[in-house]
XYZ file of C-alpha atoms in Angstrom:
470
model
C 64.308 -51.873 -74.603
C 67.526 -53.393 -75.836
C 67.497 -55.841 -78.695
C 67.947 -59.398 -77.400
C 70.500 -60.030 -80.123
C 72.624 -57.108 -79.040
C 75.889 -57.770 -77.277
C 77.899 -55.393 -75.101
C 81.405 -55.066 -73.787
C 80.001 -54.203 -70.370
C 76.545 -54.177 -68.800
C 76.117 -52.409 -65.477
C 73.262 -53.370 -63.168
C 72.291 -50.242 -61.250
C 72.242 -46.569 -62.247
C 73.515 -44.915 -59.070
C 76.849 -43.084 -58.609
C 78.752 -46.323 -59.112
C 76.684 -47.530 -62.044
C 76.308 -44.335 -64.030
C 79.969 -43.374 -63.605
C 81.016 -46.862 -64.724
C 78.820 -46.476 -67.793
C 80.153 -43.026 -68.654
C 83.781 -44.080 -68.217
C 83.156 -47.156 -70.363
C 81.755 -44.938 -73.092
C 84.740 -42.630 -72.872
C 87.082 -45.594 -73.335
C 85.239 -46.766 -76.426
C 83.511 -49.742 -74.824
C 79.990 -50.612 -75.864
C 78.117 -50.127 -72.607
C 74.592 -50.404 -71.232
C 73.263 -49.506 -67.810
C 70.204 -51.273 -66.397
C 68.180 -49.185 -63.947
C 64.779 -50.071 -62.505
C 63.859 -46.547 -61.344
C 62.129 -44.126 -63.692
C 65.165 -41.863 -63.354
C 68.908 -42.420 -63.261
C 71.091 -41.524 -60.282
C 70.148 -44.241 -57.810
C 69.538 -43.560 -54.139
C 72.062 -40.726 -54.055
C 70.464 -38.453 -56.628
C 66.847 -39.453 -56.065
C 66.332 -40.109 -52.356
C 69.689 -39.619 -50.677
C 72.674 -37.299 -51.014
C 71.150 -34.692 -53.308
C 67.652 -34.151 -51.881
C 69.023 -34.204 -48.342
C 71.530 -31.475 -49.236
C 68.738 -29.426 -50.782
C 66.796 -29.576 -47.515
C 69.915 -28.996 -45.404
C 70.702 -25.828 -47.367
C 67.139 -24.524 -47.302
C 66.656 -25.253 -43.602
C 69.967 -23.559 -42.746
C 68.819 -20.400 -44.542
C 65.431 -20.588 -42.814
C 67.087 -20.748 -39.403
C 69.578 -18.020 -40.299
C 66.756 -15.732 -41.407
C 65.098 -16.156 -38.028
C 68.163 -16.002 -35.791
C 71.123 -14.419 -37.554
C 70.031 -11.984 -40.245
C 69.008 -9.209 -37.821
C 72.436 -9.263 -36.203
C 73.990 -8.767 -39.632
C 71.825 -5.725 -40.307
C 69.296 -7.559 -42.480
C 65.712 -6.921 -41.378
C 63.341 -9.553 -42.778
C 60.870 -10.028 -39.947
C 59.827 -13.472 -38.796
C 60.359 -15.993 -41.593
C 57.404 -18.165 -42.545
C 57.956 -21.757 -43.609
C 56.492 -22.797 -46.942
C 57.253 -26.516 -46.732
C 55.507 -27.257 -50.018
C 57.781 -24.858 -51.907
C 60.831 -26.165 -50.057
C 59.983 -29.680 -51.217
C 59.211 -28.443 -54.748
C 62.589 -26.755 -55.168
C 64.229 -29.916 -53.870
C 62.368 -31.956 -56.499
C 63.299 -29.488 -59.264
C 66.985 -29.769 -58.369
C 66.824 -33.560 -58.317
C 65.090 -33.637 -61.718
C 67.761 -31.405 -63.222
C 70.502 -33.695 -61.916
C 68.907 -36.919 -63.129
C 68.256 -35.391 -66.561
C 71.914 -34.434 -66.587
C 72.894 -38.090 -66.254
C 70.659 -38.956 -69.223
C 72.467 -36.290 -71.257
C 75.863 -37.706 -70.277
C 74.725 -41.186 -71.338
C 73.780 -39.887 -74.777
C 77.000 -37.892 -75.039
C 79.096 -40.996 -74.309
C 76.965 -43.424 -76.351
C 75.751 -45.368 -73.314
C 72.428 -47.167 -73.550
C 70.015 -46.958 -70.642
C 68.001 -50.173 -70.426
C 64.951 -49.470 -68.288
C 63.938 -52.323 -66.003
C 65.133 -54.632 -63.260
C 68.302 -56.558 -64.023
C 69.017 -60.138 -63.006
C 72.044 -62.216 -63.912
C 70.782 -65.163 -65.955
C 74.144 -66.883 -66.442
C 77.710 -66.135 -67.551
C 77.571 -63.147 -69.875
C 73.773 -63.009 -69.735
C 71.578 -60.412 -68.008
C 67.803 -60.643 -68.005
C 65.875 -57.382 -67.855
C 62.279 -57.224 -66.642
C 60.522 -54.097 -67.878
C 57.749 -52.238 -66.051
C 55.132 -54.059 -68.132
C 56.548 -57.453 -67.109
C 58.167 -58.254 -70.436
C 61.616 -59.837 -70.306
C 64.672 -59.404 -72.495
C 68.085 -61.057 -72.209
C 71.188 -59.110 -73.216
C 74.625 -60.586 -73.806
C 77.791 -59.012 -72.493
C 81.480 -59.746 -72.012
C 81.464 -58.142 -68.576
C 78.830 -57.599 -65.897
C 79.299 -54.923 -63.224
C 77.111 -55.286 -60.150
C 76.327 -51.769 -58.896
C 73.028 -52.319 -57.103
C 73.888 -50.245 -54.041
C 72.195 -50.511 -50.668
C 68.921 -50.023 -48.830
C 68.023 -48.842 -45.299
C 68.643 -51.447 -42.616
C 65.431 -52.298 -40.727
C 65.413 -52.469 -36.931
C 64.012 -55.657 -35.363
C 60.866 -54.896 -33.383
C 60.320 -51.581 -35.162
C 58.356 -52.092 -38.374
C 58.037 -49.263 -40.875
C 54.608 -47.586 -40.890
C 54.001 -44.931 -43.534
C 54.094 -41.436 -42.086
C 54.893 -42.647 -38.572
C 57.923 -44.964 -38.548
C 59.957 -43.982 -41.577
C 63.314 -44.502 -43.253
C 65.518 -41.839 -44.818
C 63.350 -41.716 -47.952
C 60.282 -40.929 -45.871
C 62.164 -38.266 -43.920
C 62.886 -36.411 -47.166
C 59.214 -35.925 -47.970
C 57.251 -35.433 -44.755
C 54.105 -33.398 -45.514
C 54.408 -31.334 -42.330
C 56.896 -30.625 -39.579
C 56.455 -33.141 -36.770
C 56.157 -31.676 -33.287
C 58.365 -34.422 -31.857
C 60.745 -36.392 -34.057
C 62.668 -39.342 -32.652
C 65.733 -40.409 -34.616
C 67.060 -43.915 -34.002
C 70.753 -43.841 -34.891
C 73.349 -41.085 -34.438
C 75.138 -41.698 -37.724
C 75.399 -39.542 -40.821
C 71.815 -39.947 -42.060
C 70.151 -39.551 -38.674
C 72.090 -36.441 -37.706
C 71.706 -34.745 -41.083
C 67.963 -35.312 -41.375
C 67.440 -34.687 -37.676
C 69.173 -31.323 -38.197
C 66.840 -30.461 -41.068
C 63.665 -31.010 -39.092
C 65.011 -29.404 -35.900
C 65.753 -26.225 -37.858
C 62.247 -26.288 -39.298
C 60.687 -26.506 -35.840
C 60.641 -30.121 -34.662
C 61.726 -31.181 -31.199
C 64.355 -33.817 -32.017
C 65.552 -36.642 -29.790
C 68.314 -38.956 -31.021
C 68.547 -42.462 -29.563
C 71.877 -44.226 -30.114
C 72.974 -47.711 -29.043
C 76.647 -46.711 -28.835
C 78.206 -44.189 -26.474
C 79.394 -41.811 -29.215
C 77.868 -40.150 -32.277
C 79.192 -40.660 -35.798
C 80.450 -44.241 -35.630
C 84.108 -44.345 -36.639
C 84.679 -40.658 -35.960
C 87.690 -39.443 -33.980
C 86.602 -39.407 -30.312
C 87.617 -35.799 -29.645
C 85.688 -34.642 -32.702
C 82.656 -36.769 -31.778
C 82.504 -35.219 -28.312
C 82.679 -31.676 -29.678
C 80.190 -32.486 -32.436
C 77.592 -33.888 -30.037
C 78.077 -30.917 -27.727
C 77.474 -28.568 -30.665
C 74.300 -30.345 -31.763
C 73.034 -30.327 -28.180
C 73.640 -26.577 -27.976
C 71.562 -26.206 -31.136
C 68.636 -27.975 -29.461
C 68.957 -31.692 -30.160
C 68.506 -34.132 -27.272
C 70.648 -37.268 -27.128
C 70.037 -40.557 -25.367
C 73.274 -42.478 -25.777
C 73.920 -46.106 -24.845
C 70.231 -46.835 -25.362
C 68.540 -49.674 -27.235
C 65.099 -49.551 -28.873
C 63.370 -52.904 -28.421
C 59.787 -52.305 -29.566
C 57.440 -49.788 -31.156
C 53.688 -49.266 -31.063
C 51.820 -46.922 -33.414
C 48.499 -45.319 -32.499
C 46.389 -42.427 -33.754
C 48.535 -39.784 -32.069
C 52.060 -41.046 -32.752
C 54.574 -43.705 -31.855
C 55.500 -45.199 -28.508
C 58.983 -46.714 -28.313
C 60.164 -49.098 -25.647
C 63.805 -48.451 -24.816
C 66.306 -49.843 -22.357
C 69.968 -49.227 -21.510
C 72.296 -50.977 -23.972
C 74.229 -52.380 -21.014
C 71.037 -53.772 -19.480
C 68.506 -52.293 -17.102
C 64.887 -51.292 -16.707
C 62.830 -50.553 -19.798
C 60.844 -47.344 -20.290
C 58.768 -45.726 -23.011
C 59.236 -42.550 -25.036
C 56.762 -40.969 -27.433
C 57.082 -39.047 -30.645
C 54.912 -38.020 -33.574
C 57.327 -39.527 -36.095
C 60.221 -41.970 -35.721
C 63.090 -42.018 -38.214
C 65.000 -45.314 -38.294
C 68.534 -44.510 -39.438
C 70.729 -47.316 -38.142
C 72.634 -47.810 -41.373
C 72.302 -49.430 -44.768
C 72.692 -52.969 -46.108
C 73.734 -54.254 -49.556
C 70.916 -54.673 -52.062
C 71.178 -58.067 -53.754
C 67.574 -59.271 -53.703
C 66.641 -61.166 -56.862
C 69.962 -60.407 -58.501
C 70.619 -63.981 -59.681
C 74.068 -64.248 -58.132
C 73.711 -68.010 -57.913
C 73.593 -68.203 -61.710
C 77.284 -67.280 -61.843
C 78.417 -68.725 -58.523
C 78.811 -65.418 -56.708
C 78.134 -65.564 -52.972
C 77.576 -62.943 -50.289
C 78.907 -62.922 -46.741
C 76.595 -63.089 -43.725
C 76.031 -59.315 -43.912
C 75.105 -59.491 -47.596
C 78.287 -58.007 -49.066
C 79.932 -59.412 -52.182
C 83.666 -59.792 -51.657
C 86.060 -58.459 -54.269
C 89.669 -58.834 -55.310
C 90.509 -55.633 -57.199
C 86.750 -55.339 -57.825
C 86.555 -58.849 -59.306
C 84.061 -61.262 -57.764
C 86.189 -64.323 -58.494
C 83.891 -65.332 -61.338
C 85.085 -64.534 -64.853
C 83.634 -61.341 -66.270
C 81.669 -60.429 -63.121
C 82.684 -57.283 -61.224
C 81.277 -55.526 -58.168
C 81.443 -51.890 -57.068
C 79.937 -49.462 -54.552
C 77.818 -50.177 -51.489
C 77.255 -53.809 -52.415
C 80.916 -54.623 -51.778
C 83.333 -53.824 -48.967
C 84.738 -50.395 -48.149
C 82.991 -47.179 -47.076
C 79.332 -47.031 -48.129
C 79.687 -43.629 -49.757
C 78.730 -42.305 -53.181
C 82.198 -40.997 -53.943
C 83.746 -44.356 -53.036
C 81.354 -45.978 -55.525
C 82.542 -43.525 -58.187
C 86.167 -44.487 -57.557
C 85.269 -48.188 -57.720
C 83.460 -47.540 -60.993
C 86.384 -45.865 -62.721
C 88.847 -48.494 -61.483
C 86.684 -51.443 -62.559
C 86.054 -50.091 -66.052
C 89.692 -49.192 -66.566
C 90.699 -52.723 -65.538
C 88.176 -54.087 -68.055
C 89.737 -51.828 -70.698
C 93.215 -53.144 -69.923
C 94.361 -50.132 -67.945
C 95.522 -49.864 -64.319
C 92.733 -49.434 -61.781
C 93.023 -49.082 -58.024
C 91.123 -47.579 -55.077
C 92.729 -46.816 -51.703
C 89.870 -47.071 -49.235
C 92.052 -45.455 -46.554
C 91.901 -42.241 -48.575
C 88.121 -42.048 -48.971
C 86.963 -38.989 -46.989
C 83.803 -38.956 -44.875
C 81.550 -35.923 -44.435
C 78.516 -35.150 -42.286
C 76.705 -32.165 -43.793
C 75.288 -30.676 -40.625
C 76.057 -27.095 -39.612
C 78.911 -26.977 -38.777
C 80.064 -29.882 -40.904
C 82.324 -32.748 -39.901
C 84.857 -34.272 -42.296
C 87.736 -36.649 -41.890
C 90.182 -38.857 -43.771
C 92.740 -41.400 -42.624
C 93.304 -42.663 -39.103
C 91.856 -41.418 -35.828
C 93.900 -40.954 -32.678
C 92.291 -44.076 -31.246
C 93.239 -46.183 -34.265
C 96.842 -45.002 -34.207
C 97.180 -45.689 -30.492
C 95.661 -49.156 -30.898
C 98.136 -49.917 -33.687
C 101.062 -48.673 -31.639
C 101.936 -45.935 -34.139
C 103.832 -42.993 -32.671
C 102.317 -39.735 -33.912
C 102.315 -35.994 -33.396
C 99.219 -33.801 -33.357
C 98.475 -30.265 -34.431
C 95.173 -28.600 -33.603
C 93.712 -25.216 -34.468
C 90.336 -23.725 -33.457
C 88.080 -21.940 -35.920
C 87.548 -19.313 -33.207
C 91.061 -18.112 -34.096
C 90.500 -18.164 -37.874
C 89.841 -14.692 -39.229
C 87.311 -15.689 -41.922
C 85.353 -17.915 -39.548
C 85.304 -15.165 -36.918
C 84.091 -12.517 -39.371
C 81.366 -14.929 -40.577
C 80.316 -15.861 -37.005
C 81.244 -19.516 -37.664
C 83.629 -20.098 -34.785
C 82.580 -23.545 -33.546
C 85.005 -26.408 -34.117
C 88.627 -27.088 -34.961
C 91.036 -28.821 -37.334
C 93.270 -31.653 -36.151
C 96.231 -33.017 -38.125
C 97.886 -36.305 -37.135
C 101.348 -37.057 -38.509
C 103.898 -39.851 -38.096
C 106.319 -38.944 -35.295
C 109.369 -40.074 -37.269
C 108.589 -39.199 -40.900
C 105.984 -36.404 -40.488
C 103.800 -38.152 -43.083
C 100.153 -37.141 -42.619
C 98.184 -40.074 -41.201
C 94.815 -38.450 -40.575
C 93.002 -35.120 -40.705
C 89.810 -34.384 -38.772
C 87.738 -31.234 -39.168
C 84.688 -30.044 -37.241
C 83.688 -26.641 -38.500
C 82.376 -24.505 -41.378
C 82.742 -25.997 -44.861
C 84.650 -28.989 -43.483
C 83.583 -31.072 -46.486
C 85.285 -28.634 -48.844
C 88.411 -28.299 -46.700
C 89.089 -32.029 -46.390
C 90.085 -32.304 -50.065
C 93.435 -30.691 -49.361
C 94.184 -33.382 -46.807
C 93.198 -36.179 -49.209
C 95.523 -34.868 -51.918
C 98.383 -34.448 -49.454
C 97.966 -37.990 -48.154
C 97.593 -39.435 -51.660
C 101.051 -38.122 -52.497
C 102.531 -39.282 -49.175
C 102.862 -35.683 -48.046
C 104.016 -34.430 -44.661
C 102.369 -31.972 -42.303
C 105.206 -29.598 -43.193
C 104.063 -29.677 -46.821
C 100.713 -28.209 -45.775
C 102.295 -25.856 -43.227
C 104.706 -24.337 -45.767
C 102.184 -24.034 -48.610
C 100.779 -20.528 -49.052
C 97.034 -20.396 -48.365
C 94.845 -17.432 -49.367
C 93.899 -14.980 -46.607
C 91.314 -14.662 -45.214
C 89.936 -18.180 -45.752
C 88.820 -21.067 -43.615
C 91.518 -23.137 -45.308
C 94.095 -21.309 -43.210
C 92.824 -23.288 -40.226
C 94.088 -26.457 -41.919
C 97.485 -24.849 -42.448
C 97.668 -23.602 -38.865
C 96.801 -27.084 -37.544
C 99.586 -28.517 -39.715
C 101.974 -25.933 -38.272
C 100.917 -27.141 -34.839
C 102.343 -30.611 -35.510
C 105.800 -29.071 -35.105
C 104.670 -26.560 -32.505
C 104.752 -23.360 -34.504
C 101.088 -22.417 -34.850
C 101.166 -18.652 -35.326
C 97.557 -17.473 -34.953
C 96.381 -19.091 -31.731
């Protein structure tokens, strides 16, 4: 525990991607920094019960399904694969432990102090830390960075019940594969975790209030994405509202009705995953002690990451912008560099989004619908992975790349990818857009052959109508 007499240049409340990156960058810049984290491990939701463990299960479940359906066609005879769920969960836990220990190492390397406990702002330049044993310590600091992240949003009428009605954390550690899994919410978390359990043998039904999956996704991509997931075996009930839930010895009974109004009915499942989004975590944070307020949704507003109160900053999910780990990292670097007297800025329009299903979906910038609504004239290039040589050889032909560019200047306004390794491919688009690049810049840049990245180039060629391979 920190010495009460100790004073810091910056104290960060929260040890997730925003918090730990802020701490590391502060250490690099020579600031005396401490990070307060109430978990037993660093890394926040992302490393412990979010991004990292979900990717471990996505990868393992993809290999499990491939072994059962695809290996024989490739000339690999392995017989019928047998699921060892305990080992799958153990390797997930080992990977998570290695990552969280890595953050501890980086703290030591950059002379950052980890203060274990729950942080609460006690007043200007004062943060109270409550340790696991209940003891309290107050640390002094010139700057406070709020990096407390978010938590799953509950659904009215559907209370969480351990093992039956679960959130994303529960879905990462189920002790057995449910026969019937109902996912409420067709966003990133619901579709990723629904994909995991479908591949492992569950019958998965997704219930979504809206008429399209992946809220905010380009409509053409969303349609193709839902069609692909349906082909894989997921069932979708779109435009449907869940109004009540009842748990009994055999499972969960949900009462649902059309979002537009109509007769109610019931559906049953063994397990229900509530994945309707996340909300800022500010409970017990002591914001009132420094005059910081939240909006009606719980977010803390920011002006260049400043809360409006001297020496109090806010980053990540608890403030506005995409609720994504990599956005929190960008906020973290910008906030610390501003504290250190450097320039710091984050362009939220250039934060990419990824859904790590198989195939993946990734996008950055504007959708067709947004450009049309804004009255922006644009040109479009599109290229299917079915015509990409690497994707064809690898039997990964679902999906396409779409490039949207300004009709007058050719500046890239948005790139949308549904296909293999989309999350890796989107980086090229982000860099191009960050430098104000044109579709021609991508189209006339040599890409290695054969690679999936050529699909991005071919789509960019299509903006001017000279796609060569389709």
